[in-house]
Coordinates of C-alpha atoms in Angstrom, one line a residue:
M1 CA 135.4 86.9 72.5
P2 CA 132.0 86.4 74.3
T3 CA 129.8 89.5 74.9
S4 CA 128.6 90.2 78.4
T5 CA 125.6 92.3 79.3
A6 CA 125.1 95.6 81.1
I7 CA 122.1 97.1 82.9
A8 CA 121.1 100.7 82.3
L9 CA 118.8 102.8 84.4
I10 CA 117.2 105.5 82.4
D11 CA 115.5 108.2 84.5
G12 CA 113.5 111.2 83.4
N13 CA 115.0 114.4 84.9
N14 CA 112.5 116.4 86.9
F15 CA 109.8 114.4 85.0
Y16 CA 106.6 116.3 85.8
A17 CA 108.3 119.7 85.3
S18 CA 109.9 118.5 82.1
C19 CA 106.6 117.3 80.7
E20 CA 105.1 120.7 81.3
A21 CA 107.9 122.3 79.4
V22 CA 107.3 120.0 76.4
L23 CA 103.9 121.5 75.8
E24 CA 105.0 125.0 76.6
P25 CA 108.5 125.7 75.3
A26 CA 108.5 129.2 76.8
L27 CA 109.0 127.5 80.2
L28 CA 112.4 126.1 79.1
G29 CA 115.2 127.7 81.2
R30 CA 112.6 129.2 83.7
P31 CA 112.2 128.1 87.3
L32 CA 109.1 125.8 87.4
V33 CA 107.4 123.8 90.2
V34 CA 104.5 121.3 90.0
L35 CA 102.0 120.9 92.8
S36 CA 100.4 117.8 94.3
N37 CA 96.6 117.0 94.5
N38 CA 94.5 120.1 95.4
D39 CA 97.5 122.3 94.8
G40 CA 98.9 121.2 98.2
C41 CA 102.7 120.7 98.1
I42 CA 105.6 121.0 95.7
V43 CA 106.2 117.5 94.1
S44 CA 108.5 118.4 91.2
R45 CA 111.0 121.2 90.4
S46 CA 112.9 122.2 87.4
A47 CA 116.7 122.5 87.6
E48 CA 116.3 126.3 87.7
A49 CA 113.9 126.0 90.7
R50 CA 116.3 123.7 92.5
R51 CA 119.1 126.3 92.2
L52 CA 116.8 128.9 93.8
G53 CA 116.7 126.7 96.9
I54 CA 113.1 125.7 96.6
A55 CA 112.6 122.5 98.7
M56 CA 110.6 119.4 97.7
G57 CA 107.4 118.8 99.7
Q58 CA 106.9 122.4 100.8
P59 CA 103.2 123.4 101.2
Y60 CA 102.3 125.8 98.5
F61 CA 100.5 128.3 100.7
Q62 CA 103.7 128.7 102.8
V63 CA 105.9 129.6 99.8
Q64 CA 103.4 131.2 97.4
R65 CA 104.6 134.7 98.0
Q66 CA 108.3 133.6 97.7
L67 CA 107.6 131.9 94.4
E68 CA 105.9 135.0 93.1
R69 CA 108.8 137.2 94.1
L70 CA 111.3 134.9 92.5
G71 CA 109.3 134.6 89.2
V72 CA 108.7 130.9 89.6
V73 CA 106.1 129.3 87.3
V74 CA 103.6 127.1 89.1
R75 CA 101.5 124.3 87.6
S76 CA 99.0 121.9 89.0
S77 CA 99.5 118.2 88.5
N78 CA 98.4 117.1 85.0
Y79 CA 98.4 113.3 85.5
A80 CA 96.9 112.6 82.1
L81 CA 99.8 114.3 80.4
Y82 CA 102.4 112.6 82.6
A83 CA 101.0 109.2 82.1
D84 CA 100.9 109.6 78.3
M85 CA 104.4 111.0 78.1
S86 CA 105.6 108.1 80.3
Q87 CA 104.1 105.6 77.8
R88 CA 105.8 107.4 75.0
L89 CA 109.1 107.3 76.8
M90 CA 108.9 103.6 77.6
A91 CA 108.0 102.8 74.0
T92 CA 111.1 104.8 72.8
L93 CA 113.4 103.0 75.3
E94 CA 112.2 99.5 74.2
R95 CA 113.8 100.1 70.8
W96 CA 117.2 100.6 72.5
V97 CA 117.5 97.6 74.8
E98 CA 117.0 93.9 74.6
E99 CA 114.7 93.8 77.7
L100 CA 113.0 96.6 79.6
E101 CA 111.6 96.7 83.1
I102 CA 109.4 99.7 83.8
Y103 CA 110.2 100.6 87.3
S104 CA 108.1 103.7 87.8
I105 CA 106.4 106.5 85.7
D106 CA 109.8 108.0 84.8
E107 CA 112.3 105.1 85.4
A108 CA 113.2 101.9 83.6
F109 CA 115.9 99.3 83.7
G110 CA 117.2 98.0 80.4
L111 CA 119.4 95.1 79.5
L112 CA 121.9 95.5 76.6
P113 CA 125.1 93.8 75.4
R114 CA 128.5 95.0 76.5
P115 CA 131.4 93.9 74.3
P116 CA 134.5 93.1 76.3
G117 CA 136.4 96.2 77.4
S118 CA 133.9 98.6 76.0
D119 CA 132.6 101.9 77.3
L120 CA 128.9 102.4 76.8
T121 CA 129.0 106.2 77.4
A122 CA 128.6 106.9 73.7
W123 CA 125.5 104.6 73.6
G124 CA 124.0 106.5 76.5
L125 CA 124.6 109.9 74.9
E126 CA 123.0 108.8 71.7
L127 CA 120.0 107.4 73.6
R128 CA 119.7 110.7 75.5
R129 CA 119.8 112.6 72.2
A130 CA 117.1 110.4 70.7
V131 CA 114.7 110.9 73.6
Q132 CA 115.3 114.6 73.6
R133 CA 114.7 114.7 69.8
E134 CA 111.6 112.6 69.8
L135 CA 109.9 113.6 73.0
G136 CA 111.7 116.7 74.3
L137 CA 112.4 115.1 77.6
P138 CA 115.8 115.2 79.3
V139 CA 117.0 111.8 80.8
A140 CA 119.9 110.6 82.8
V141 CA 121.5 107.2 82.0
G142 CA 123.5 105.1 84.5
L143 CA 125.2 101.9 83.3
A144 CA 126.6 99.1 85.4
P145 CA 126.8 95.3 85.8
T146 CA 123.9 95.2 88.4
K147 CA 120.7 97.1 89.2
V148 CA 121.9 98.5 92.4
L149 CA 125.1 99.8 90.8
A150 CA 123.1 101.1 87.8
K151 CA 121.1 103.2 90.3
L152 CA 124.3 104.6 91.8
A153 CA 125.6 105.3 88.3
N154 CA 122.5 107.2 87.5
R155 CA 122.9 109.3 90.6
L156 CA 126.5 110.0 89.6
A157 CA 125.4 110.9 86.1
K158 CA 123.1 113.6 87.5
G159 CA 125.5 114.8 90.1
Q160 CA 128.5 115.3 87.9
P161 CA 127.9 117.9 85.1
A162 CA 131.1 116.7 83.3
H163 CA 129.5 113.3 82.7
G164 CA 126.8 114.8 80.5
H165 CA 124.0 113.0 82.4
V166 CA 125.5 109.6 81.3
F167 CA 127.9 107.5 83.5
D168 CA 129.1 104.0 82.8
L169 CA 130.3 102.6 86.1
G170 CA 130.9 99.2 84.5
A171 CA 133.7 100.8 82.4
C172 CA 135.7 101.7 85.5
S173 CA 138.5 99.3 86.3
D174 CA 138.0 100.1 90.0
P175 CA 134.6 101.7 91.0
S176 CA 135.7 102.1 94.7
A177 CA 136.4 105.9 94.4
W178 CA 132.9 106.5 92.9
L179 CA 131.1 104.3 95.5
Q180 CA 132.8 106.3 98.3
Q181 CA 131.1 109.5 96.9
V182 CA 127.6 108.0 97.4
A183 CA 126.2 108.5 101.0
I184 CA 124.7 105.5 102.6
E185 CA 121.3 107.2 102.6
D186 CA 121.4 107.4 98.8
V187 CA 122.0 103.7 98.2
W188 CA 118.9 102.0 96.6
G189 CA 117.2 99.8 99.2
I190 CA 118.6 101.6 102.3
G191 CA 115.8 103.2 104.3
R192 CA 116.1 105.7 107.1
R193 CA 116.3 103.2 110.0
L194 CA 118.8 101.0 108.2
A195 CA 120.9 104.1 107.2
R196 CA 121.0 105.1 110.9
W197 CA 122.1 101.6 111.9
C198 CA 124.9 101.7 109.3
R199 CA 126.0 105.2 110.4
L200 CA 126.3 104.0 114.1
R201 CA 128.7 101.3 112.8
G202 CA 130.8 103.7 110.8
V203 CA 129.3 102.7 107.4
A204 CA 128.8 106.1 105.9
H205 CA 128.9 105.4 102.1
A206 CA 128.3 102.7 99.5
L207 CA 131.9 101.5 99.5
A208 CA 131.8 100.9 103.3
L209 CA 128.6 98.9 102.9
R210 CA 130.1 96.8 100.1
D211 CA 133.2 96.0 102.2
M212 CA 131.5 95.5 105.7
P213 CA 131.4 92.0 107.1
S214 CA 128.6 90.0 105.5
G215 CA 127.7 88.2 108.7
E216 CA 126.9 91.4 110.5
L217 CA 124.7 92.6 107.6
R218 CA 122.9 89.3 107.3
Q219 CA 122.1 89.3 111.0
K220 CA 120.5 92.7 110.6
C221 CA 118.8 92.4 107.1
G222 CA 118.8 88.7 106.3
V223 CA 119.2 87.6 102.7
V224 CA 117.9 90.9 101.4
G225 CA 120.9 92.7 102.8
L226 CA 123.3 90.1 101.4
R227 CA 121.8 90.5 97.9
L228 CA 122.2 94.3 98.2
Q229 CA 125.9 93.8 99.2
Q230 CA 126.5 91.3 96.4
E231 CA 125.0 93.7 93.9
L232 CA 127.4 96.4 95.1
R233 CA 130.2 93.9 94.5
G234 CA 129.1 93.5 90.9
H235 CA 127.3 90.1 91.3
R236 CA 123.9 90.2 89.7
C237 CA 121.2 89.1 92.2
L238 CA 118.2 91.1 91.1
P239 CA 116.9 90.1 87.7
L240 CA 114.8 92.4 85.5
T241 CA 111.1 92.0 86.1
L242 CA 109.6 92.0 82.6
V243 CA 106.1 91.1 83.6
P244 CA 104.8 92.9 86.8
A245 CA 103.4 90.6 89.5
P246 CA 99.5 90.6 89.6
K247 CA 98.2 93.2 92.0
Q248 CA 96.7 92.1 95.3
E249 CA 94.7 95.2 95.8
T250 CA 93.6 98.3 93.8
C251 CA 92.8 101.5 95.6
V252 CA 91.5 104.9 94.4
S253 CA 91.2 107.7 97.0
R254 CA 91.4 111.5 97.0
S255 CA 91.3 114.3 99.5
F256 CA 88.5 116.7 98.8
S257 CA 89.0 120.3 97.8
Q258 CA 86.4 121.3 100.4
P259 CA 84.8 119.3 103.2
V260 CA 82.0 117.0 102.1
R261 CA 79.0 117.7 104.3
T262 CA 76.1 115.8 102.6
A263 CA 75.3 112.2 101.9
A264 CA 74.7 113.1 98.2
E265 CA 78.2 114.5 97.8
L266 CA 79.8 111.5 99.4
R267 CA 77.8 109.2 97.1
Q268 CA 79.1 111.2 94.1
A269 CA 82.7 111.0 95.3
V270 CA 82.5 107.2 96.1
A271 CA 80.9 106.6 92.7
T272 CA 83.7 108.6 90.9
Y273 CA 86.4 106.6 92.7
T274 CA 84.6 103.3 92.0
V275 CA 84.3 104.0 88.3
R276 CA 88.0 104.8 88.2
A277 CA 88.9 101.6 90.2
A278 CA 86.8 99.5 87.8
E279 CA 88.7 100.9 84.8
K280 CA 91.9 100.0 86.5
L281 CA 90.7 96.4 87.1
R282 CA 89.8 95.9 83.5
R283 CA 93.1 97.3 82.3
Q284 CA 94.8 94.9 84.7
R285 CA 92.6 92.1 83.4
Q286 CA 91.4 91.3 86.9
R287 CA 88.2 91.0 88.9
A288 CA 87.5 91.9 92.5
G289 CA 85.9 89.5 95.0
A290 CA 85.3 92.2 97.7
L291 CA 85.1 96.0 97.9
S292 CA 85.8 98.3 100.8
V293 CA 84.9 102.0 101.2
F294 CA 86.7 104.2 103.7
V295 CA 86.2 107.8 104.9
R296 CA 87.9 110.2 107.3
S297 CA 87.5 113.7 108.6
N298 CA 90.1 116.4 109.1
P299 CA 92.1 115.6 112.3
F300 CA 93.2 119.3 112.5
N301 CA 90.0 121.3 112.2
G302 CA 89.2 121.4 115.9
T303 CA 86.3 118.9 115.8
S304 CA 86.3 115.2 116.9
F305 CA 88.1 113.0 114.4
Y306 CA 86.0 110.4 112.5
S307 CA 87.4 107.5 110.5
N308 CA 85.6 104.5 109.4
S309 CA 85.3 101.8 106.7
A310 CA 83.0 99.1 105.5
T311 CA 83.6 96.0 103.4
L312 CA 81.3 93.8 101.2
T313 CA 82.1 90.5 99.6
L314 CA 80.6 90.2 96.1
A315 CA 78.5 87.2 95.2
L316 CA 80.7 86.8 92.1
P317 CA 84.0 88.5 91.4
S318 CA 83.5 91.3 88.9
H319 CA 85.1 94.2 87.1
D320 CA 81.7 95.5 85.9
T321 CA 81.3 99.1 86.9
A322 CA 77.6 98.7 87.6
V323 CA 78.2 95.7 89.9
L324 CA 80.8 97.6 91.9
L325 CA 78.7 100.7 92.1
A326 CA 75.8 98.7 93.5
A327 CA 78.1 97.4 96.2
A328 CA 79.9 100.7 97.0
L329 CA 77.1 103.2 97.2
P330 CA 75.1 101.6 100.1
L331 CA 78.4 101.4 102.0
A332 CA 79.0 105.1 101.5
E333 CA 75.6 105.9 102.9
A334 CA 76.2 103.7 105.9
L335 CA 79.5 105.5 106.6
F336 CA 78.1 109.0 106.4
R337 CA 77.8 111.0 109.6
P338 CA 76.3 114.5 109.2
Q339 CA 78.1 115.8 112.3
H340 CA 81.5 115.0 110.7
P341 CA 82.5 116.9 107.6
L342 CA 84.7 114.5 105.6
Q343 CA 88.2 115.4 104.2
K344 CA 88.9 112.2 102.3
A345 CA 87.2 109.0 100.9
G346 CA 88.4 106.0 98.9
V347 CA 87.5 102.7 97.4
L348 CA 89.7 99.6 97.9
L349 CA 89.1 96.5 95.7
L350 CA 90.2 93.3 97.4
Q351 CA 90.5 89.6 96.6
L352 CA 91.7 90.2 93.1
Q353 CA 91.9 87.4 90.6
G354 CA 92.7 87.1 86.9
E355 CA 89.7 87.6 84.7
E356 CA 90.3 84.1 83.2
L357 CA 89.7 82.4 86.6
L358 CA 86.0 83.2 87.1
Q359 CA 84.3 80.4 89.0
H360 CA 80.5 80.4 88.3
H361 CA 77.9 79.0 90.6
L362 CA 74.1 78.2 90.5
L363 CA 73.1 81.4 92.4
Q364 CA 75.1 83.8 90.2
P365 CA 73.2 87.1 89.6
L366 CA 73.5 87.1 85.8
P367 CA 73.6 84.2 83.3
P368 CA 76.9 83.8 81.4
E369 CA 75.4 85.2 78.1
Q370 CA 74.4 88.4 79.8
Q371 CA 77.7 88.7 81.6
Q372 CA 79.4 88.5 78.1
R373 CA 77.2 91.4 76.9
R374 CA 78.1 93.4 80.0
A375 CA 81.8 92.8 79.4
A376 CA 81.4 94.0 75.8
L377 CA 79.6 97.1 77.0
M378 CA 82.5 97.9 79.5
A379 CA 85.0 97.3 76.7
A380 CA 83.2 99.8 74.5
V381 CA 83.0 102.4 77.2
D382 CA 86.8 102.0 77.9
R383 CA 87.6 102.4 74.2
L384 CA 85.6 105.6 73.9
N385 CA 87.2 107.1 77.0
R386 CA 90.7 106.2 75.8
R387 CA 90.1 107.7 72.4
Y388 CA 88.2 110.8 73.3
G389 CA 89.4 111.4 76.9
R390 CA 88.4 110.2 80.3
G391 CA 84.9 111.1 81.2
T392 CA 83.6 111.1 77.6
V393 CA 81.2 108.4 78.7
Q394 CA 80.4 108.9 82.4
W395 CA 78.1 107.4 85.0
A396 CA 75.3 109.6 86.2
A397 CA 76.0 108.7 89.8
C398 CA 79.3 110.7 89.5
G399 CA 77.5 114.0 89.1
L400 CA 78.5 117.0 87.0
Q401 CA 81.2 119.4 88.2
P402 CA 81.0 118.5 91.9
P403 CA 82.2 121.1 94.3
W404 CA 84.4 118.6 96.2
A405 CA 86.4 117.7 93.1
M406 CA 90.2 118.0 93.2
R407 CA 91.4 121.6 93.0
R408 CA 93.8 122.3 90.1
D409 CA 93.7 126.0 89.6
R410 CA 96.9 126.1 87.5
L411 CA 96.3 123.1 85.3
S412 CA 98.0 123.0 81.9
R413 CA 96.5 121.5 78.7
A414 CA 96.4 117.8 78.1
A415 CA 97.3 118.2 74.5
T416 CA 98.4 114.6 74.0
T417 CA 95.2 113.0 75.2
R418 CA 92.3 115.4 74.6
L419 CA 91.3 116.6 71.1
E420 CA 90.0 120.0 72.3
A421 CA 93.4 120.7 74.0
I422 CA 95.5 120.3 70.8
P423 CA 97.2 123.6 69.9
R424 CA 95.8 125.4 66.9
V425 CA 98.2 127.0 64.4
L426 CA 96.7 129.7 62.2
A427 CA 98.5 130.5 58.9
Q428 CA 97.9 133.7 57.0

């Protein structure tokens, strides 16, 4: 008999919090929350913290005393750790599926064969044990004929403890009862406004969306809505995206830990963000044809609000950090206003193109041979920073320990990416 295929959605449970517990096993079983940039809001919670009723997105300063009273462990966002653990997770998943689409830092769709009449729950449980054994990360696995149904199966896997965090919706002879348990707001692709439109028409769950008249849905959402409905009916309309589409823009921006009041501090911040954006460009194998710098003040500090931006088109598209810095720093100086302390700044790279498509011209700033040497220099800098940690080789324009840098008072070790953070074991 021919073998069909199934789609699995593998999702890391409480990913940021789980990564923290990997490096510090004493946190296992304890309530733990992870904070956003500048220790602002709660962006991840362990299962124990969820059970205490701690809400996602709450500002830390509002709940700090409550967290202390409940004995909740608090950590600042450790993005280097999360990115590295994500890469390890995806590398592990690739061995278990025929094709893999990396959907986000902690989610991936996988394609695998399904023998006729089979239940893939045992496969999902074995995958879950392998990830736990190799990485120490808990995951949930949802299996179904389509991506939308796999998303729903993953939600059911998390919401039903009896399923063991694995649920195969494709093994159900009639999934209608399960679809009825998923609220319309929890269906992948249904936003707030569309959910409200559905509720006004009595469409309150995934089953009702599947069975509603297609013409009415098409009139509201067009072909996108019809594809969603067909996916709910078990007809695959959304293929796996194995190669991400080229980016149209690349942005690096941050809020400052304290207001930036001098032009020198703004230059340092813009230089730091430009260096990071250039690294992203080279990793994406792209060049930028234009660069924009934007700044804004705090709209809630009682002073007049200031927001502005400036853009420069490059003579030749580039991913050379020096070229991008030469374009960004004068823009930063032009945007600075001493009477407006700044809360945030950012760098946006525009008109991106593949690095293999560079069009030379007679007035180019550097001859091709010198451009090749510059490219080799950038590659060497990137290799050193990947091997020994970001900032090992840094540009002087970024400054040393700037006071505006992101506040992370409760930062854990980056033991998987920095040599000095590797735990030491002393044997007697």
